Coordinates of C-alpha atoms and ligand atoms in Angstrom, one line a residue:
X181 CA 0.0 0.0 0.0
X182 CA 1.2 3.3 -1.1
X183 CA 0.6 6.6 0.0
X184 CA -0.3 8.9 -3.5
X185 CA -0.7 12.7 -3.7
X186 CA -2.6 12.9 -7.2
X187 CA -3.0 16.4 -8.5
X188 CA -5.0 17.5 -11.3
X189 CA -4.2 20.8 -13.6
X190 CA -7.5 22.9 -14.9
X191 CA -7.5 20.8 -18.3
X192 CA -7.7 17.6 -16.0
X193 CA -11.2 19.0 -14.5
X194 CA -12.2 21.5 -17.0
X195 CA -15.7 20.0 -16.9
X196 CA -17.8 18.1 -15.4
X197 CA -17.5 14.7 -17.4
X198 CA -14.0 15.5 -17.0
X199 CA -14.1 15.5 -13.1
X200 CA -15.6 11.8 -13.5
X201 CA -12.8 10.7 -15.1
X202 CA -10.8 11.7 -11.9
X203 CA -13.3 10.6 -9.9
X204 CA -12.9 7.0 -11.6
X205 CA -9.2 7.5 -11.5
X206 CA -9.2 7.8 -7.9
X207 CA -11.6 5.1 -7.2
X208 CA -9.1 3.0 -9.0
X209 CA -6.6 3.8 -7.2
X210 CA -7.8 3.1 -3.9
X211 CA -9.3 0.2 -5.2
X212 CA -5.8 -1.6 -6.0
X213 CA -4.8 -1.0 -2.2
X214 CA -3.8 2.6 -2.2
X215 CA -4.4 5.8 0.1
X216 CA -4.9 8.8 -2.2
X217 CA -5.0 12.7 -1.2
X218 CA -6.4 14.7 -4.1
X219 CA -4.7 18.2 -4.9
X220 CA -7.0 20.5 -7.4
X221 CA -6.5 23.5 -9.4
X222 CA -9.4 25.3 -10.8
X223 CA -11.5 24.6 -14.3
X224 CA -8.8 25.7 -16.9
X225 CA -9.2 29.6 -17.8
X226 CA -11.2 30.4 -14.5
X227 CA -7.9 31.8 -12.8
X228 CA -8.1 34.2 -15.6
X229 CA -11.6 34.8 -16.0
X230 CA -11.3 36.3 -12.2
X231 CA -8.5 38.0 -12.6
X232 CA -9.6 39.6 -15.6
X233 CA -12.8 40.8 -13.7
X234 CA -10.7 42.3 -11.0
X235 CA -8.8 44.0 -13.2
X236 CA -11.9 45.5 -15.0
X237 CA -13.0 46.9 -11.9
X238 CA -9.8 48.1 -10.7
X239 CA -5.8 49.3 -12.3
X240 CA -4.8 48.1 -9.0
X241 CA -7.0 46.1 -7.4
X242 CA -5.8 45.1 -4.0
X243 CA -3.6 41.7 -3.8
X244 CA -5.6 40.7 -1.0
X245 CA -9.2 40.4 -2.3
X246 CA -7.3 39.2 -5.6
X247 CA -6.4 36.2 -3.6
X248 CA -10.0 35.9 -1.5
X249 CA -11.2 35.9 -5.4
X250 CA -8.5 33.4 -7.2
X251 CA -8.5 30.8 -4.5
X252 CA -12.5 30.3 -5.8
X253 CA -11.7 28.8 -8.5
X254 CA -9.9 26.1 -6.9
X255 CA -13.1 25.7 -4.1
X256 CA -15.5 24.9 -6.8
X257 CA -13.7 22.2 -8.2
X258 CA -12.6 20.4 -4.9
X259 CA -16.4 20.4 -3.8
X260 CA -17.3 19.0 -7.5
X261 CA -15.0 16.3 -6.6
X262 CA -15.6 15.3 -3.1
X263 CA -19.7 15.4 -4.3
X264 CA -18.5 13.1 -6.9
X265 CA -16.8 10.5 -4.9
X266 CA -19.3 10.7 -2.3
X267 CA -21.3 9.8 -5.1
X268 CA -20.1 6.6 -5.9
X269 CA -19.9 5.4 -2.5
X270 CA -16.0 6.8 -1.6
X271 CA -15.6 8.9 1.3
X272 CA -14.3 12.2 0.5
X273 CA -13.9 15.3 1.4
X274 CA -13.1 19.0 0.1
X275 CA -10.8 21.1 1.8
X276 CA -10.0 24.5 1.5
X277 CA -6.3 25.7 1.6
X278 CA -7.0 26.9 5.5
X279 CA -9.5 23.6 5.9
X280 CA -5.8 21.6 5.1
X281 CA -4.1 23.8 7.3
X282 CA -1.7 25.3 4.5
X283 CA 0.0 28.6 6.4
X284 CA 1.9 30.6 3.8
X285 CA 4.5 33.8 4.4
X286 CA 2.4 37.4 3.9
X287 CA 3.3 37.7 -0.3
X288 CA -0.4 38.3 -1.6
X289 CA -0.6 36.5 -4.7
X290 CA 2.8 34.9 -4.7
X291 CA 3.3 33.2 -1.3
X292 CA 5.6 30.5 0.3
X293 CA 4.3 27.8 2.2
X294 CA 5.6 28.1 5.5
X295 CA 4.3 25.4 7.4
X296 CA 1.3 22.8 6.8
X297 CA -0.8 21.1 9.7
X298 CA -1.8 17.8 8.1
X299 CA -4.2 16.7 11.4
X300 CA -7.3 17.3 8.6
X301 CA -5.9 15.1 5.8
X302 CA -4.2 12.4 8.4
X303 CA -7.5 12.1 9.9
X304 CA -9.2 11.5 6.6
X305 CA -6.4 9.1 5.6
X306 CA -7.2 7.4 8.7
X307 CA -11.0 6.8 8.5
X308 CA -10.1 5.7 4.9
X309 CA -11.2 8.6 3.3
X310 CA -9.8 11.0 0.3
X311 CA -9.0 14.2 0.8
X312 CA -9.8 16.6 -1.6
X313 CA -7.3 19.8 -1.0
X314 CA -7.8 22.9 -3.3
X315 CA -4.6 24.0 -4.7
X316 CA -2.8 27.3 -5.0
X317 CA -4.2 28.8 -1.5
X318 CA -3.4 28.7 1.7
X319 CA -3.3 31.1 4.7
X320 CA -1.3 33.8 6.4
X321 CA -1.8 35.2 10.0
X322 CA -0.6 38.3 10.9
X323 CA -1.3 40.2 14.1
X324 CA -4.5 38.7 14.6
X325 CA -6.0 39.0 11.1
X326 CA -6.6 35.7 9.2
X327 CA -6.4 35.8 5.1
X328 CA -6.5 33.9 2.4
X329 CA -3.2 34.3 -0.1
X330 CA -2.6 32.3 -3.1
X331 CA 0.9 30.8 -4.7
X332 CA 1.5 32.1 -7.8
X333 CA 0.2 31.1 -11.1
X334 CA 0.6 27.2 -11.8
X335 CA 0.7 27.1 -7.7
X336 CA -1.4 23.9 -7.4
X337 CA 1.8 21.8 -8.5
X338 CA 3.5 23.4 -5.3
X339 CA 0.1 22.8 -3.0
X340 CA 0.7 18.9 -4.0
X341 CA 4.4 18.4 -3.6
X342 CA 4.3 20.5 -0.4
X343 CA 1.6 17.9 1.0
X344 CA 3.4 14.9 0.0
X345 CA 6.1 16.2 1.5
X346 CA 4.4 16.4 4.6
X347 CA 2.7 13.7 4.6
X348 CA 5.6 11.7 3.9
X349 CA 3.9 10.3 0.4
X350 CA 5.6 7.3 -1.4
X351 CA 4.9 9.8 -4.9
X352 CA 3.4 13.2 -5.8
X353 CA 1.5 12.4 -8.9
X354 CA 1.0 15.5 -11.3
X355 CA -1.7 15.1 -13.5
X356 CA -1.5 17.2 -17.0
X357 CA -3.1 17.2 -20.6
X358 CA 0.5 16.1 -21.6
X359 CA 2.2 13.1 -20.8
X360 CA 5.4 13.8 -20.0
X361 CA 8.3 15.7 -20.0
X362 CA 9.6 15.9 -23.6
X363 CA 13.6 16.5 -24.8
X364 CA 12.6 19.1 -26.3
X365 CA 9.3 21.4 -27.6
X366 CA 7.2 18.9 -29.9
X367 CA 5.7 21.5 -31.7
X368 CA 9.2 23.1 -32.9
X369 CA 10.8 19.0 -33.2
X370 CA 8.0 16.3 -33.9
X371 CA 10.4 13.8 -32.7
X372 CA 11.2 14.7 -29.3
X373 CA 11.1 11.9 -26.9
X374 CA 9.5 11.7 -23.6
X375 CA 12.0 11.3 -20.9
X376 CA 11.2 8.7 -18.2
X377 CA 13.7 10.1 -16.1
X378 CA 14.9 13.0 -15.4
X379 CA 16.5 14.5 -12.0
X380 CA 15.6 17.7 -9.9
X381 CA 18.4 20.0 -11.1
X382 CA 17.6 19.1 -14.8
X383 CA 13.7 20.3 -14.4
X384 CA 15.3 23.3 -12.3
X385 CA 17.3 24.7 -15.2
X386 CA 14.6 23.2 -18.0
X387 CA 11.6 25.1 -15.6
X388 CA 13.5 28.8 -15.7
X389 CA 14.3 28.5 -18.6
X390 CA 10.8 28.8 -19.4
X391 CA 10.3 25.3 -20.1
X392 CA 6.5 25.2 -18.2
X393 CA 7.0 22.2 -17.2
X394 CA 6.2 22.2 -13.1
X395 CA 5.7 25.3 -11.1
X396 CA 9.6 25.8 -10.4
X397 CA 8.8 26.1 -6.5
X398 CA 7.1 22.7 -6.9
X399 CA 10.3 21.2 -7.9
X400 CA 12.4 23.0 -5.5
X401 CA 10.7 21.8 -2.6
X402 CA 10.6 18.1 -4.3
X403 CA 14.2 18.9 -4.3
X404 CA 14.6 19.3 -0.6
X405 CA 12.3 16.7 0.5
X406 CA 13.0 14.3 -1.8
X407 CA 9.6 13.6 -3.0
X408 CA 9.0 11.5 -6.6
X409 CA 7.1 13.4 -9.2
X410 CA 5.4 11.5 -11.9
X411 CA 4.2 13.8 -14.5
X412 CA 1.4 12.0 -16.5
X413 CA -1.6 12.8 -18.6
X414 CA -5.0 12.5 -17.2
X415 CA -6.3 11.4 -20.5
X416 CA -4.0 8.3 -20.7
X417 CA -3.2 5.2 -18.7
X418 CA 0.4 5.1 -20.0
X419 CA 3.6 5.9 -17.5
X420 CA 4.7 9.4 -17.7
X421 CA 8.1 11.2 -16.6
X422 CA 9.6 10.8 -13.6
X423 CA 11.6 13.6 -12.0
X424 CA 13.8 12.2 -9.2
X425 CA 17.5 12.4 -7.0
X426 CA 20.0 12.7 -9.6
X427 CA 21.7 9.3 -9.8
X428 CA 25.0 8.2 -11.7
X429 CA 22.9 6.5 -14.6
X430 CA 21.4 9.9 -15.7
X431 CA 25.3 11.5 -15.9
X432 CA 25.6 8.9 -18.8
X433 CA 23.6 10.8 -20.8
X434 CA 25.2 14.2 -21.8
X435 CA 22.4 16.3 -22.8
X436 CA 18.9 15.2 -21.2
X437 CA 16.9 18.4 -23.3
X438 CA 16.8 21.4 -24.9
X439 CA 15.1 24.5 -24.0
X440 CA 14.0 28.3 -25.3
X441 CA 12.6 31.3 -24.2
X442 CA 12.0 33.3 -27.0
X443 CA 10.5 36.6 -25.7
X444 CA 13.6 38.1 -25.0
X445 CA 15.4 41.3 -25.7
X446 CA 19.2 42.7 -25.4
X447 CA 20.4 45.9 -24.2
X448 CA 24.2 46.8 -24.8
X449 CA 25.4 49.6 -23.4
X450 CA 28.8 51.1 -24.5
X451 CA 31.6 52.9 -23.0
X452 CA 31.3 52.3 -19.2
X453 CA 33.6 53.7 -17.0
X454 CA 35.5 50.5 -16.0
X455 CA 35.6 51.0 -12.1
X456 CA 34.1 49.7 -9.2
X457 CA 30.6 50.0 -8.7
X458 CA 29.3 51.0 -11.7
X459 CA 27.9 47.3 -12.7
X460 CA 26.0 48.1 -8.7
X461 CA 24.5 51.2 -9.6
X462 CA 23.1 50.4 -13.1
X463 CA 21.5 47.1 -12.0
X464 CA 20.4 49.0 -8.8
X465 CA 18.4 51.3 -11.0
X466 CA 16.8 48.3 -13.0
X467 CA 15.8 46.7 -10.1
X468 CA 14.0 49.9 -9.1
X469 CA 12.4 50.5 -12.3
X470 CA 11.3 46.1 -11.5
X471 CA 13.2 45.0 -14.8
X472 CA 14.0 41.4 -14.1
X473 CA 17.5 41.0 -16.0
X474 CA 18.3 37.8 -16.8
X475 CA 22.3 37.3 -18.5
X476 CA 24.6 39.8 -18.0
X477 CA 27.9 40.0 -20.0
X478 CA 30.9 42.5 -19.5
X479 CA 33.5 42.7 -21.7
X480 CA 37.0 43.2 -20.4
X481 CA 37.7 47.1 -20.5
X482 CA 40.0 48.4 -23.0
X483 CA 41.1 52.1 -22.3
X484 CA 39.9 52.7 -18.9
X485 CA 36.1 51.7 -20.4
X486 CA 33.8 48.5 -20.6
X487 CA 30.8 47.4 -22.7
X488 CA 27.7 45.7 -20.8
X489 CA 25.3 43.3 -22.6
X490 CA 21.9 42.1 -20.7
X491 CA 18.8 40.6 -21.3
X492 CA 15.4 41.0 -20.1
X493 CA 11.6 40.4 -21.3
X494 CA 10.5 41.8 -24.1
X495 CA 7.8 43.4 -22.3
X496 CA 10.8 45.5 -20.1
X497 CA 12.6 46.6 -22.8
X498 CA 11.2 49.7 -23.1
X499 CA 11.9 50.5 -19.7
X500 CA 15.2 49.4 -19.3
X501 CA 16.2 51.1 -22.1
X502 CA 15.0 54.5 -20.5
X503 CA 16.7 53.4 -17.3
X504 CA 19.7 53.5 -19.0
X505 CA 19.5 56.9 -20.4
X506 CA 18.3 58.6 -17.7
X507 CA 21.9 57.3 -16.3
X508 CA 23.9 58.7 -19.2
X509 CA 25.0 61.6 -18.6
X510 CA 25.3 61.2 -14.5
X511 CA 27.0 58.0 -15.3
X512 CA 29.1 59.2 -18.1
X513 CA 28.3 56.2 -20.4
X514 CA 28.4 55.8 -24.0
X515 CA 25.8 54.4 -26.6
X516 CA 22.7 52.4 -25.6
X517 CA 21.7 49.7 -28.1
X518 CA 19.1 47.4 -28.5
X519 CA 18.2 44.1 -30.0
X520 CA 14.4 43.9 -29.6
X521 CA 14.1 40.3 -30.5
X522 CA 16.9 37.5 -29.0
X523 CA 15.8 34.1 -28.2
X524 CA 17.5 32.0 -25.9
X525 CA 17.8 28.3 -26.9
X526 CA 20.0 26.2 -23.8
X527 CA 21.1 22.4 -23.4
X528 CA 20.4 20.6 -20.0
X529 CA 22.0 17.6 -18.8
X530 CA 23.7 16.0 -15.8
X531 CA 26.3 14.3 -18.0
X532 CA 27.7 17.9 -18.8
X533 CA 29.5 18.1 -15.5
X534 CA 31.9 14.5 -16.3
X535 CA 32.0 14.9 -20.4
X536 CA 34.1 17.2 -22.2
X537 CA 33.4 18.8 -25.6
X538 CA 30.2 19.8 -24.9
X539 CA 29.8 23.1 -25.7
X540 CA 32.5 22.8 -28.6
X541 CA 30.0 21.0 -30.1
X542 CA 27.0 23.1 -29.1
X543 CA 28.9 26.1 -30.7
X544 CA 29.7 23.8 -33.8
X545 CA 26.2 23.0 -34.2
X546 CA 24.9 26.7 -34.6
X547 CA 27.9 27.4 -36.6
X548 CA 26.6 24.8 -39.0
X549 CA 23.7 26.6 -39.0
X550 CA 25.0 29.4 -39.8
X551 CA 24.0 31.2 -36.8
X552 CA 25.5 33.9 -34.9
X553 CA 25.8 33.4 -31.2
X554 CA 25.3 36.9 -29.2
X555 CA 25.5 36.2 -25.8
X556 CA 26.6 33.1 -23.8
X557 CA 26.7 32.2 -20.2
X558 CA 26.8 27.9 -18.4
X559 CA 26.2 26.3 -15.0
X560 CA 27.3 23.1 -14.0
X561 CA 24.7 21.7 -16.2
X562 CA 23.3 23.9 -18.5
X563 CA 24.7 26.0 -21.4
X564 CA 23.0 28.8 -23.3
X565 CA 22.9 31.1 -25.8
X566 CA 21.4 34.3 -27.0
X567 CA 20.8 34.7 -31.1
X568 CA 18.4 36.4 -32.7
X569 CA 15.0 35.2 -32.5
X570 CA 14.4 34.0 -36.0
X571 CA 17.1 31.1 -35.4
X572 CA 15.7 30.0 -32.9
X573 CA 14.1 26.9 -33.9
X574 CA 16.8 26.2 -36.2
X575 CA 19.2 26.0 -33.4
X576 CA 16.8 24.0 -31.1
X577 CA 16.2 21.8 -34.1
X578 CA 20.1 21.1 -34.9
X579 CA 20.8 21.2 -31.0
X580 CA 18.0 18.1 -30.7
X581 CA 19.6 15.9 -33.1
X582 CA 23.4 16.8 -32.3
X583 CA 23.0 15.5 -29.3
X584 CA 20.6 12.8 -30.1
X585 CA 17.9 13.1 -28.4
X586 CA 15.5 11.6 -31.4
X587 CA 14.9 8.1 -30.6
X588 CA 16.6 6.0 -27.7
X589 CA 18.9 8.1 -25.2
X590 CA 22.1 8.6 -26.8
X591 CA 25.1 6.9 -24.0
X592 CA 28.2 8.4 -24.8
X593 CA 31.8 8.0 -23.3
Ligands
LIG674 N1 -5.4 27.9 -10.9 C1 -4.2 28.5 -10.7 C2 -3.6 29.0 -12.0 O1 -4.1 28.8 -13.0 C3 -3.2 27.5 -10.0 C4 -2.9 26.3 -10.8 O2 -3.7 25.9 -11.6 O3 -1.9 25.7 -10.6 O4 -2.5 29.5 -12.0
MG675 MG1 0.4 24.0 -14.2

């Protein structure tokens, strides 16, 4: 007998014929010997259908009601569920984030989970019922005042692996409309493959890189407690991926995936005085002006100056741009330049860290291709590069089959 956190994205209970179908799964799996807790998020585009109406009513509508509002989406389908199962015979029942005793820190509409009281959910577990937990919410008590907050978009994945974790579950189940964890973005390579293994670090560098696979927290905290995630479709019976402990078998394989983020820009600015400080005043002012800057290049100086390349959302380069110049003349810098449209197209894998040639051949690849690399910056296990955006699934393309990823995992000595 197992202990399974199941949790269902809004495409997995977007209606109500599709809430039997989790209904059935569950049933199923209690019926071959399992205990099952049930994490939910809401019916897919309801978190967006409220926020939208907030927003109509409000520029700035306060991030505490936002929350009260968001985490409804999440009670309706938890109720639908737990009527559903009761239904059929199953003892269930819906909890609310503070029902499930979820506390989080005080960050309206993007909180942590501090601590969760599982008595609720044990207790069910115990009377060999299924708990029905809504994702995304929890709740934060601060000098006597008790309110709801919610995670951050795609939250419910962290709700789930946050309750197996505390529960001490033998897997964190993560139900999707996809059903896996692909090398690469099927709809740019129609032969990717879907990885049935893959560890935390990978999904960790694959996830910011804007790879959507799992809510990044999700996999963080997976991380530190150790907890299996088995990302599977709801729409399927077949085995999904598997995200787990990195273990010697997965450094075999050099390059586990490749990722993009395409909705980047590049600001280069020119002619810095090369002295100290002047990197910690410039990104000081981005960080005012809430530009999230994502790789940053200097150049070594030549004549006392420096040039500085970064790159940031599309969406902020407008505003980092005008950061820059209103620093100009104070700062004495030179030219401001911008590429509106990079992409950034990166290779994961464990195996990086014991093989060599890696990003020789990475930088072969998109020479190949004919492909100009702008920017580059690694970690242990990733390596990426800027280009501009209309190479970019050229190079994801090339990178895919360079390293093999079509087909069976490529071992390589
Ligand atoms: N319903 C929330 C969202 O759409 C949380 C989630 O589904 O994970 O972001
Ligand atoms: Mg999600």
């Amino acid at each position: 007998m197992a202990l399974i956190v199941q949790k269902y994205g809004g495409t997995s209970v977007a209606d109500l014929e599709r809430i039997r179908a989790v209904r059935d799964r569950v049933v199923a799996t209690r019926a071959a010997g399992h205990q099952v807790v049930v994490v939910l998020s809401a019916m897919s585009g309801e978190t967006d259908r409220l926020t939208a109406m907030g927003k109509r009513l409000s520029d700035r509508p306060s991030p505490r009601e936002m929350d009260l509002l968001l985490s409804s989406g999440e009670r309706i389908t938890v109720a639908l569920l737990a009527i559903a199962l009761e239904a059929v015979g199953c003892r269930a029942r819906a909890l609310t984030g503070r029902q499930a005793g979820i506390y989080t820190d005080t960050a309206h509409t993007k909180a942590r989970i501090e601590r969760i009281d599982t008595r609720a959910v044990s207790r069910l577990l115990e009377e060999g019922g299924v708990g029905v937990v809504a994702g995304f919410q929890g709740i934060v008590e601060e000098a006597g005042d008790s309110r709801v907050s919610t995670l951050g978009r795609g939250g419910s994945d962290t709700t789930a692996v946050a309750l197996a974790a505390a529960l001490g579950a033998d897997v964190c189940e993560i139900y999707t409309d996809v059903d896996g964890i692909y090398t690469t973005d099927p709809r740019i390579v129609p032969q990717a493959r879907k990885i049935q293994r893959i560890s935390y670090d990978e999904i960790l560098e694959l996830a910011n890189l804007g790879a959507k696979v799992l809510h990044v927290r999700s996999v963080e905290l997976a991380k530190k407690f150790n907890v299996p995630v088995h990302v599977r479709s709801s729409f399927s019976e077949e085995e999904g991926s598997w995200v787990v402990q990195g273990d010697a078998a997965m450094e075999q394989v050099v390059v586990s995936g490749v990722a993009y983020s395409q909705k980047d820009a590049r600001v280069t600015v020119r002619g810095i005085p090369d002295r100290p400080g002047i990197a910690a005043q410039l990104f000081e002012a981005l960080a005012n002006a809430n530009v999230s800057v994502d790789m940053i290049v200097q150049s070594v100086g030549a004549e006392g100056h420096a040039n500085l390349s970064f790159t940031v959302p599309e969406g902020d380069v407008a505003t980092a741009q005008e950061t820059m110049e209103g620093l100009r003349e104070e700062m004495a810098i030179g030219a401001i330049e911008v590429d509106p449209a990079t992409a950034k197209v990166s290779i994961v894998g464990l195996g990086m860290q014991s093989h060599t040639g890696v990003a020789a051949r990475m930088f072969e690849t998109l020479r190949t291709e004919g492909i100009n690399i702008l920017m580059i910056s690694t970690s242990e296990i990733r390596i990426s590069c800027v280009m501009a955006r209309d190479q970019m699934e050229t190079a994801v393309r090339a990178l895919h089959a360079a390293f093999g990823l079509e087909g069976e995992p490529a071992e390589e000595g």
